[in-house]
mmCIF file of C-alpha atoms and ligand atoms in Angstrom:
data_model
loop_
_atom_site.group_PDB
_atom_site.id
_atom_site.type_symbol
_atom_site.label_atom_id
_atom_site.label_comp_id
_atom_site.label_asym_id
_atom_site.label_seq_id
_atom_site.Cartn_x
_atom_site.Cartn_y
_atom_site.Cartn_z
ATOM 1 C CA UNK A 14 -34.019 40.659 -39.911
ATOM 2 C CA UNK A 15 -33.151 37.240 -41.403
ATOM 3 C CA UNK A 16 -29.655 36.727 -42.778
ATOM 4 C CA UNK A 17 -29.787 34.464 -45.824
ATOM 5 C CA UNK A 18 -26.402 32.839 -45.092
ATOM 6 C CA UNK A 19 -27.470 31.496 -41.699
ATOM 7 C CA UNK A 20 -28.995 28.043 -41.176
ATOM 8 C CA UNK A 21 -32.739 27.630 -40.689
ATOM 9 C CA UNK A 22 -33.969 29.043 -37.412
ATOM 10 C CA UNK A 23 -36.110 26.960 -35.066
ATOM 11 C CA UNK A 24 -35.862 28.396 -31.554
ATOM 12 C CA UNK A 25 -37.452 31.301 -29.739
ATOM 13 C CA UNK A 26 -34.278 33.148 -28.747
ATOM 14 C CA UNK A 27 -32.508 32.498 -32.070
ATOM 15 C CA UNK A 28 -33.842 35.582 -33.872
ATOM 16 C CA UNK A 29 -32.321 37.906 -31.266
ATOM 17 C CA UNK A 30 -28.958 36.109 -31.512
ATOM 18 C CA UNK A 31 -29.043 36.333 -35.301
ATOM 19 C CA UNK A 32 -29.813 40.049 -35.096
ATOM 20 C CA UNK A 33 -26.857 40.655 -32.767
ATOM 21 C CA UNK A 34 -24.598 38.568 -34.999
ATOM 22 C CA UNK A 35 -25.745 40.548 -38.047
ATOM 23 C CA UNK A 36 -25.241 43.960 -36.424
ATOM 24 C CA UNK A 37 -21.722 43.033 -35.275
ATOM 25 C CA UNK A 38 -20.905 42.031 -38.843
ATOM 26 C CA UNK A 39 -22.389 45.263 -40.223
ATOM 27 C CA UNK A 40 -20.228 47.322 -37.862
ATOM 28 C CA UNK A 41 -17.141 45.288 -38.757
ATOM 29 C CA UNK A 42 -17.895 45.699 -42.478
ATOM 30 C CA UNK A 43 -18.166 49.481 -42.033
ATOM 31 C CA UNK A 44 -14.865 49.579 -40.149
ATOM 32 C CA UNK A 45 -13.193 47.401 -42.777
ATOM 33 C CA UNK A 46 -14.359 49.610 -45.645
ATOM 34 C CA UNK A 47 -13.625 52.805 -43.680
ATOM 35 C CA UNK A 48 -10.065 51.804 -42.849
ATOM 36 C CA UNK A 49 -9.477 50.531 -46.390
ATOM 37 C CA UNK A 50 -10.591 53.831 -47.931
ATOM 38 C CA UNK A 51 -8.529 55.824 -45.424
ATOM 39 C CA UNK A 52 -5.452 53.704 -46.161
ATOM 40 C CA UNK A 53 -5.785 54.289 -49.911
ATOM 41 C CA UNK A 54 -6.365 58.024 -49.322
ATOM 42 C CA UNK A 55 -3.280 58.291 -47.073
ATOM 43 C CA UNK A 56 -1.094 56.535 -49.656
ATOM 44 C CA UNK A 57 -2.009 59.105 -52.304
ATOM 45 C CA UNK A 58 -2.405 62.237 -50.192
ATOM 46 C CA UNK A 59 0.845 61.835 -48.263
ATOM 47 C CA UNK A 60 2.979 60.493 -51.072
ATOM 48 C CA UNK A 61 6.642 61.465 -50.975
ATOM 49 C CA UNK A 62 6.562 63.458 -54.213
ATOM 50 C CA UNK A 63 3.990 65.875 -52.883
ATOM 51 C CA UNK A 64 5.422 65.986 -49.339
ATOM 52 C CA UNK A 65 9.204 66.181 -49.644
ATOM 53 C CA UNK A 66 9.501 67.498 -46.101
ATOM 54 C CA UNK A 67 7.744 65.786 -43.200
ATOM 55 C CA UNK A 68 5.195 67.903 -41.301
ATOM 56 C CA UNK A 69 6.104 67.701 -37.578
ATOM 57 C CA UNK A 70 2.655 68.962 -36.413
ATOM 58 C CA UNK A 71 0.612 66.299 -38.182
ATOM 59 C CA UNK A 72 -3.185 66.252 -38.090
ATOM 60 C CA UNK A 73 -4.922 69.501 -37.164
ATOM 61 C CA UNK A 74 -8.595 68.557 -37.397
ATOM 62 C CA UNK A 75 -10.561 66.678 -34.718
ATOM 63 C CA UNK A 76 -12.591 64.650 -37.197
ATOM 64 C CA UNK A 77 -10.745 61.427 -36.392
ATOM 65 C CA UNK A 78 -11.453 61.858 -32.670
ATOM 66 C CA UNK A 79 -15.171 62.111 -33.387
ATOM 67 C CA UNK A 80 -15.127 59.090 -35.660
ATOM 68 C CA UNK A 81 -13.257 57.062 -33.045
ATOM 69 C CA UNK A 82 -15.735 58.136 -30.361
ATOM 70 C CA UNK A 83 -18.645 57.123 -32.603
ATOM 71 C CA UNK A 84 -17.103 53.685 -33.170
ATOM 72 C CA UNK A 85 -16.537 53.239 -29.428
ATOM 73 C CA UNK A 86 -20.157 54.208 -28.704
ATOM 74 C CA UNK A 87 -21.442 51.759 -31.326
ATOM 75 C CA UNK A 88 -19.292 48.980 -29.867
ATOM 76 C CA UNK A 89 -20.470 49.779 -26.329
ATOM 77 C CA UNK A 90 -24.089 49.646 -27.506
ATOM 78 C CA UNK A 91 -23.542 46.278 -29.153
ATOM 79 C CA UNK A 92 -21.851 44.909 -26.050
ATOM 80 C CA UNK A 93 -23.844 46.413 -23.194
ATOM 81 C CA UNK A 94 -27.151 47.113 -24.928
ATOM 82 C CA UNK A 95 -27.427 43.983 -27.031
ATOM 83 C CA UNK A 96 -25.026 41.163 -26.206
ATOM 84 C CA UNK A 97 -24.998 41.271 -22.411
ATOM 85 C CA UNK A 98 -28.808 41.122 -22.033
ATOM 86 C CA UNK A 99 -28.887 38.234 -24.522
ATOM 87 C CA UNK A 100 -26.203 36.390 -22.570
ATOM 88 C CA UNK A 101 -27.922 37.043 -19.238
ATOM 89 C CA UNK A 102 -31.121 35.644 -20.687
ATOM 90 C CA UNK A 103 -29.290 32.413 -21.573
ATOM 91 C CA UNK A 104 -27.370 31.846 -18.343
ATOM 92 C CA UNK A 105 -29.127 33.809 -15.569
ATOM 93 C CA UNK A 106 -32.816 33.381 -16.326
ATOM 94 C CA UNK A 107 -33.289 29.642 -16.606
ATOM 95 C CA UNK A 108 -36.923 28.531 -16.875
ATOM 96 C CA UNK A 109 -38.437 26.870 -13.781
ATOM 97 C CA UNK A 110 -37.795 23.091 -13.969
ATOM 98 C CA UNK A 111 -41.496 22.411 -13.306
ATOM 99 C CA UNK A 112 -42.399 24.215 -16.543
ATOM 100 C CA UNK A 113 -39.652 22.671 -18.656
ATOM 101 C CA UNK A 114 -38.797 19.412 -20.332
ATOM 102 C CA UNK A 115 -35.801 18.295 -18.331
ATOM 103 C CA UNK A 116 -33.173 16.065 -19.871
ATOM 104 C CA UNK A 117 -29.667 15.045 -18.901
ATOM 105 C CA UNK A 118 -27.258 14.695 -21.774
ATOM 106 C CA UNK A 119 -24.010 12.897 -21.029
ATOM 107 C CA UNK A 120 -21.349 13.142 -23.704
ATOM 108 C CA UNK A 121 -18.736 10.491 -24.267
ATOM 109 C CA UNK A 122 -16.309 9.526 -26.995
ATOM 110 C CA UNK A 123 -18.254 9.367 -29.338
ATOM 111 C CA UNK A 124 -21.930 9.493 -28.455
ATOM 112 C CA UNK A 125 -24.630 11.480 -26.687
ATOM 113 C CA UNK A 126 -26.368 9.604 -23.870
ATOM 114 C CA UNK A 127 -29.799 10.995 -23.148
ATOM 115 C CA UNK A 128 -31.610 10.546 -19.832
ATOM 116 C CA UNK A 129 -35.235 11.510 -19.069
ATOM 117 C CA UNK A 130 -36.514 11.477 -15.480
ATOM 118 C CA UNK A 131 -39.793 9.740 -16.373
ATOM 119 C CA UNK A 132 -43.256 10.549 -14.961
ATOM 120 C CA UNK A 133 -41.960 11.052 -11.388
ATOM 121 C CA UNK A 134 -39.832 13.964 -12.603
ATOM 122 C CA UNK A 135 -36.814 12.722 -10.652
ATOM 123 C CA UNK A 136 -33.620 11.521 -12.287
ATOM 124 C CA UNK A 137 -32.695 8.118 -10.893
ATOM 125 C CA UNK A 138 -29.377 7.467 -9.227
ATOM 126 C CA UNK A 139 -26.404 6.875 -11.482
ATOM 127 C CA UNK A 140 -23.161 5.275 -10.450
ATOM 128 C CA UNK A 141 -19.967 5.083 -12.494
ATOM 129 C CA UNK A 142 -19.464 1.527 -11.163
ATOM 130 C CA UNK A 143 -22.624 0.416 -13.002
ATOM 131 C CA UNK A 144 -21.534 1.771 -16.367
ATOM 132 C CA UNK A 145 -21.560 -0.809 -19.107
ATOM 133 C CA UNK A 146 -20.523 0.492 -22.506
ATOM 134 C CA UNK A 147 -23.383 -1.193 -24.344
ATOM 135 C CA UNK A 148 -26.070 -2.223 -21.843
ATOM 136 C CA UNK A 149 -25.974 0.757 -19.471
ATOM 137 C CA UNK A 150 -23.806 3.611 -20.732
ATOM 138 C CA UNK A 151 -25.244 6.037 -18.157
ATOM 139 C CA UNK A 152 -24.623 3.768 -15.168
ATOM 140 C CA UNK A 153 -28.288 4.076 -14.190
ATOM 141 C CA UNK A 154 -29.183 2.160 -11.034
ATOM 142 C CA UNK A 155 -32.520 0.541 -11.938
ATOM 143 C CA UNK A 156 -32.908 -0.622 -8.334
ATOM 144 C CA UNK A 157 -33.311 2.992 -7.252
ATOM 145 C CA UNK A 158 -37.038 3.884 -6.940
ATOM 146 C CA UNK A 159 -36.582 7.126 -8.905
ATOM 147 C CA UNK A 160 -34.765 5.273 -11.698
ATOM 148 C CA UNK A 161 -37.445 2.675 -12.397
ATOM 149 C CA UNK A 162 -39.390 4.948 -14.770
ATOM 150 C CA UNK A 163 -36.383 6.711 -16.306
ATOM 151 C CA UNK A 164 -36.062 6.670 -20.082
ATOM 152 C CA UNK A 165 -32.651 6.565 -21.730
ATOM 153 C CA UNK A 166 -31.607 6.750 -25.354
ATOM 154 C CA UNK A 167 -28.387 7.021 -27.293
ATOM 155 C CA UNK A 168 -27.997 9.826 -29.846
ATOM 156 C CA UNK A 169 -31.749 10.436 -29.903
ATOM 157 C CA UNK A 170 -33.075 13.538 -28.231
ATOM 158 C CA UNK A 171 -36.833 14.031 -28.359
ATOM 159 C CA UNK A 172 -38.450 17.288 -27.264
ATOM 160 C CA UNK A 173 -41.884 18.894 -27.483
ATOM 161 C CA UNK A 174 -42.254 22.194 -29.354
ATOM 162 C CA UNK A 175 -43.173 25.454 -27.602
ATOM 163 C CA UNK A 176 -42.058 24.344 -24.153
ATOM 164 C CA UNK A 177 -38.697 25.272 -22.638
ATOM 165 C CA UNK A 178 -36.168 22.460 -22.886
ATOM 166 C CA UNK A 179 -33.800 22.528 -19.914
ATOM 167 C CA UNK A 180 -30.810 20.315 -20.580
ATOM 168 C CA UNK A 181 -28.078 19.444 -18.113
ATOM 169 C CA UNK A 182 -24.883 18.589 -19.931
ATOM 170 C CA UNK A 183 -21.945 16.619 -18.604
ATOM 171 C CA UNK A 184 -19.109 14.539 -20.019
ATOM 172 C CA UNK A 185 -17.689 11.135 -19.150
ATOM 173 C CA UNK A 186 -14.268 11.750 -20.648
ATOM 174 C CA UNK A 187 -13.006 14.790 -22.538
ATOM 175 C CA UNK A 188 -14.323 18.215 -23.520
ATOM 176 C CA UNK A 189 -17.120 17.986 -26.066
ATOM 177 C CA UNK A 190 -19.421 20.716 -27.345
ATOM 178 C CA UNK A 191 -23.167 20.320 -27.662
ATOM 179 C CA UNK A 192 -24.327 22.145 -30.788
ATOM 180 C CA UNK A 193 -27.813 22.428 -32.286
ATOM 181 C CA UNK A 194 -27.408 24.841 -35.143
ATOM 182 C CA UNK A 195 -31.081 25.463 -35.970
ATOM 183 C CA UNK A 196 -31.730 26.147 -32.276
ATOM 184 C CA UNK A 197 -28.739 28.510 -32.079
ATOM 185 C CA UNK A 198 -27.408 26.508 -29.134
ATOM 186 C CA UNK A 199 -23.763 25.691 -28.552
ATOM 187 C CA UNK A 200 -22.323 24.805 -25.195
ATOM 188 C CA UNK A 201 -19.017 23.224 -24.268
ATOM 189 C CA UNK A 202 -19.390 20.085 -22.159
ATOM 190 C CA UNK A 203 -16.652 19.859 -19.551
ATOM 191 C CA UNK A 204 -15.779 16.713 -17.597
ATOM 192 C CA UNK A 205 -16.490 17.217 -13.899
ATOM 193 C CA UNK A 206 -18.932 20.093 -14.468
ATOM 194 C CA UNK A 207 -22.697 20.073 -15.060
ATOM 195 C CA UNK A 208 -23.848 22.858 -17.334
ATOM 196 C CA UNK A 209 -27.460 23.861 -17.885
ATOM 197 C CA UNK A 210 -28.540 25.034 -21.280
ATOM 198 C CA UNK A 211 -32.066 25.974 -22.325
ATOM 199 C CA UNK A 212 -34.068 26.965 -25.356
ATOM 200 C CA UNK A 213 -37.617 26.829 -26.655
ATOM 201 C CA UNK A 214 -37.964 24.827 -29.881
ATOM 202 C CA UNK A 215 -40.581 26.477 -32.086
ATOM 203 C CA UNK A 216 -40.607 24.363 -35.236
ATOM 204 C CA UNK A 217 -41.381 20.647 -35.190
ATOM 205 C CA UNK A 218 -39.362 18.246 -37.313
ATOM 206 C CA UNK A 219 -42.419 17.770 -39.556
ATOM 207 C CA UNK A 220 -42.821 21.523 -40.055
ATOM 208 C CA UNK A 221 -39.130 21.902 -40.848
ATOM 209 C CA UNK A 222 -39.372 19.106 -43.415
ATOM 210 C CA UNK A 223 -42.161 21.032 -45.113
ATOM 211 C CA UNK A 224 -40.315 24.354 -44.858
ATOM 212 C CA UNK A 225 -37.122 22.988 -46.401
ATOM 213 C CA UNK A 226 -39.014 20.776 -48.864
ATOM 214 C CA UNK A 227 -36.779 17.953 -47.665
ATOM 215 C CA UNK A 228 -38.666 14.915 -46.355
ATOM 216 C CA UNK A 229 -35.371 13.503 -44.998
ATOM 217 C CA UNK A 230 -34.602 16.540 -42.828
ATOM 218 C CA UNK A 231 -33.543 15.889 -39.231
ATOM 219 C CA UNK A 232 -32.255 18.244 -36.589
ATOM 220 C CA UNK A 233 -28.790 17.112 -35.564
ATOM 221 C CA UNK A 234 -26.675 17.326 -32.460
ATOM 222 C CA UNK A 235 -23.129 17.866 -33.577
ATOM 223 C CA UNK A 236 -20.071 17.810 -31.394
ATOM 224 C CA UNK A 237 -18.448 21.193 -32.005
ATOM 225 C CA UNK A 238 -15.205 20.430 -30.211
ATOM 226 C CA UNK A 239 -12.539 18.183 -31.685
ATOM 227 C CA UNK A 240 -12.700 15.401 -29.095
ATOM 228 C CA UNK A 241 -10.725 12.526 -30.568
ATOM 229 C CA UNK A 242 -10.366 10.312 -33.609
ATOM 230 C CA UNK A 243 -14.088 9.507 -33.810
ATOM 231 C CA UNK A 244 -15.153 13.160 -33.412
ATOM 232 C CA UNK A 245 -16.587 13.247 -36.941
ATOM 233 C CA UNK A 246 -19.139 10.554 -36.089
ATOM 234 C CA UNK A 247 -20.238 12.076 -32.782
ATOM 235 C CA UNK A 248 -23.587 13.001 -34.185
ATOM 236 C CA UNK A 249 -27.008 12.733 -32.632
ATOM 237 C CA UNK A 250 -30.511 13.492 -33.806
ATOM 238 C CA UNK A 251 -33.189 15.701 -32.359
ATOM 239 C CA UNK A 252 -36.863 15.160 -33.025
ATOM 240 C CA UNK A 253 -39.120 18.067 -32.171
ATOM 241 C CA UNK A 254 -42.666 16.800 -31.672
ATOM 242 C CA UNK A 255 -46.015 18.416 -31.090
ATOM 243 C CA UNK A 256 -46.799 18.144 -27.336
ATOM 244 C CA UNK A 257 -49.180 15.213 -27.957
ATOM 245 C CA UNK A 258 -46.718 13.318 -30.136
ATOM 246 C CA UNK A 259 -43.999 13.855 -27.532
ATOM 247 C CA UNK A 260 -46.210 12.378 -24.817
ATOM 248 C CA UNK A 261 -46.987 9.441 -27.079
ATOM 249 C CA UNK A 262 -43.263 8.859 -27.659
ATOM 250 C CA UNK A 263 -42.564 8.998 -23.896
ATOM 251 C CA UNK A 264 -45.407 6.559 -23.190
ATOM 252 C CA UNK A 265 -44.025 4.185 -25.803
ATOM 253 C CA UNK A 266 -40.544 4.346 -24.229
ATOM 254 C CA UNK A 267 -42.115 3.803 -20.838
ATOM 255 C CA UNK A 268 -43.875 0.675 -22.046
ATOM 256 C CA UNK A 269 -40.584 -0.682 -23.369
ATOM 257 C CA UNK A 270 -38.912 -0.285 -19.968
ATOM 258 C CA UNK A 271 -41.680 -2.427 -18.474
ATOM 259 C CA UNK A 272 -41.049 -5.154 -21.042
ATOM 260 C CA UNK A 273 -37.280 -5.201 -20.795
ATOM 261 C CA UNK A 274 -37.353 -5.069 -16.981
ATOM 262 C CA UNK A 275 -38.547 -8.670 -16.891
ATOM 263 C CA UNK A 276 -35.361 -10.072 -18.324
ATOM 264 C CA UNK A 277 -33.165 -7.188 -17.285
ATOM 265 C CA UNK A 278 -29.697 -7.811 -15.941
ATOM 266 C CA UNK A 279 -30.277 -5.133 -13.299
ATOM 267 C CA UNK A 280 -33.227 -6.819 -11.608
HETATM 268 CU CU1 CU B 305 -17.209 15.119 -28.958
#
């Protein structure tokens, strides 16, 4: 079931979230119409002219009890049958790191710092003392063995399609919120806490450009939490590649580290 008012969908779990969202709205619409009709009925049926004397016994039928029970059952089904399994799938059943693309994303006013572990699969050491706002916003210690092959970017997240992306989010300053609307991902980023978030991108940037007939289309990371004066420009970009193109991008980044290491201030 696709709801025409929702943004394009590009992740594996998104369809189930959209379905739950739609069903909750359908139930709420039914309740809204039901209560509205009942209100209008009560205004006419119990008007003063027709009921000069109040009836102390009130309602005699049990219809309203049954309707209330039906609403409660529907709400319980939506919560326990639909929403809780979806939530558990997001937060309890993380994919194994060995089968995922692992990325650290560190939010700050007003940018997204992206950190890949490189071919060794180990994130290099970071140290707040090494942070330099322009040259080394992550405080990555390039002297650490595990850090030598690490790739970092600012506001540019690259991921391969059809493989779980396992992101670890943290913040350098205030509360931000990491939102990828086409992936149906939104997670608050809290200073002092690392939060894992995962999804499987299914549609590459190229495919989405074709689907939307918009050659300029880009997936965006938006900050969904008002985080300061520059909040509006806290915007990153996500490129979803085919697996081969992603590897090519990583290799290219890798080669650049080699070049810049020669005149690097950290060596
Ligand atoms: Cu922010």
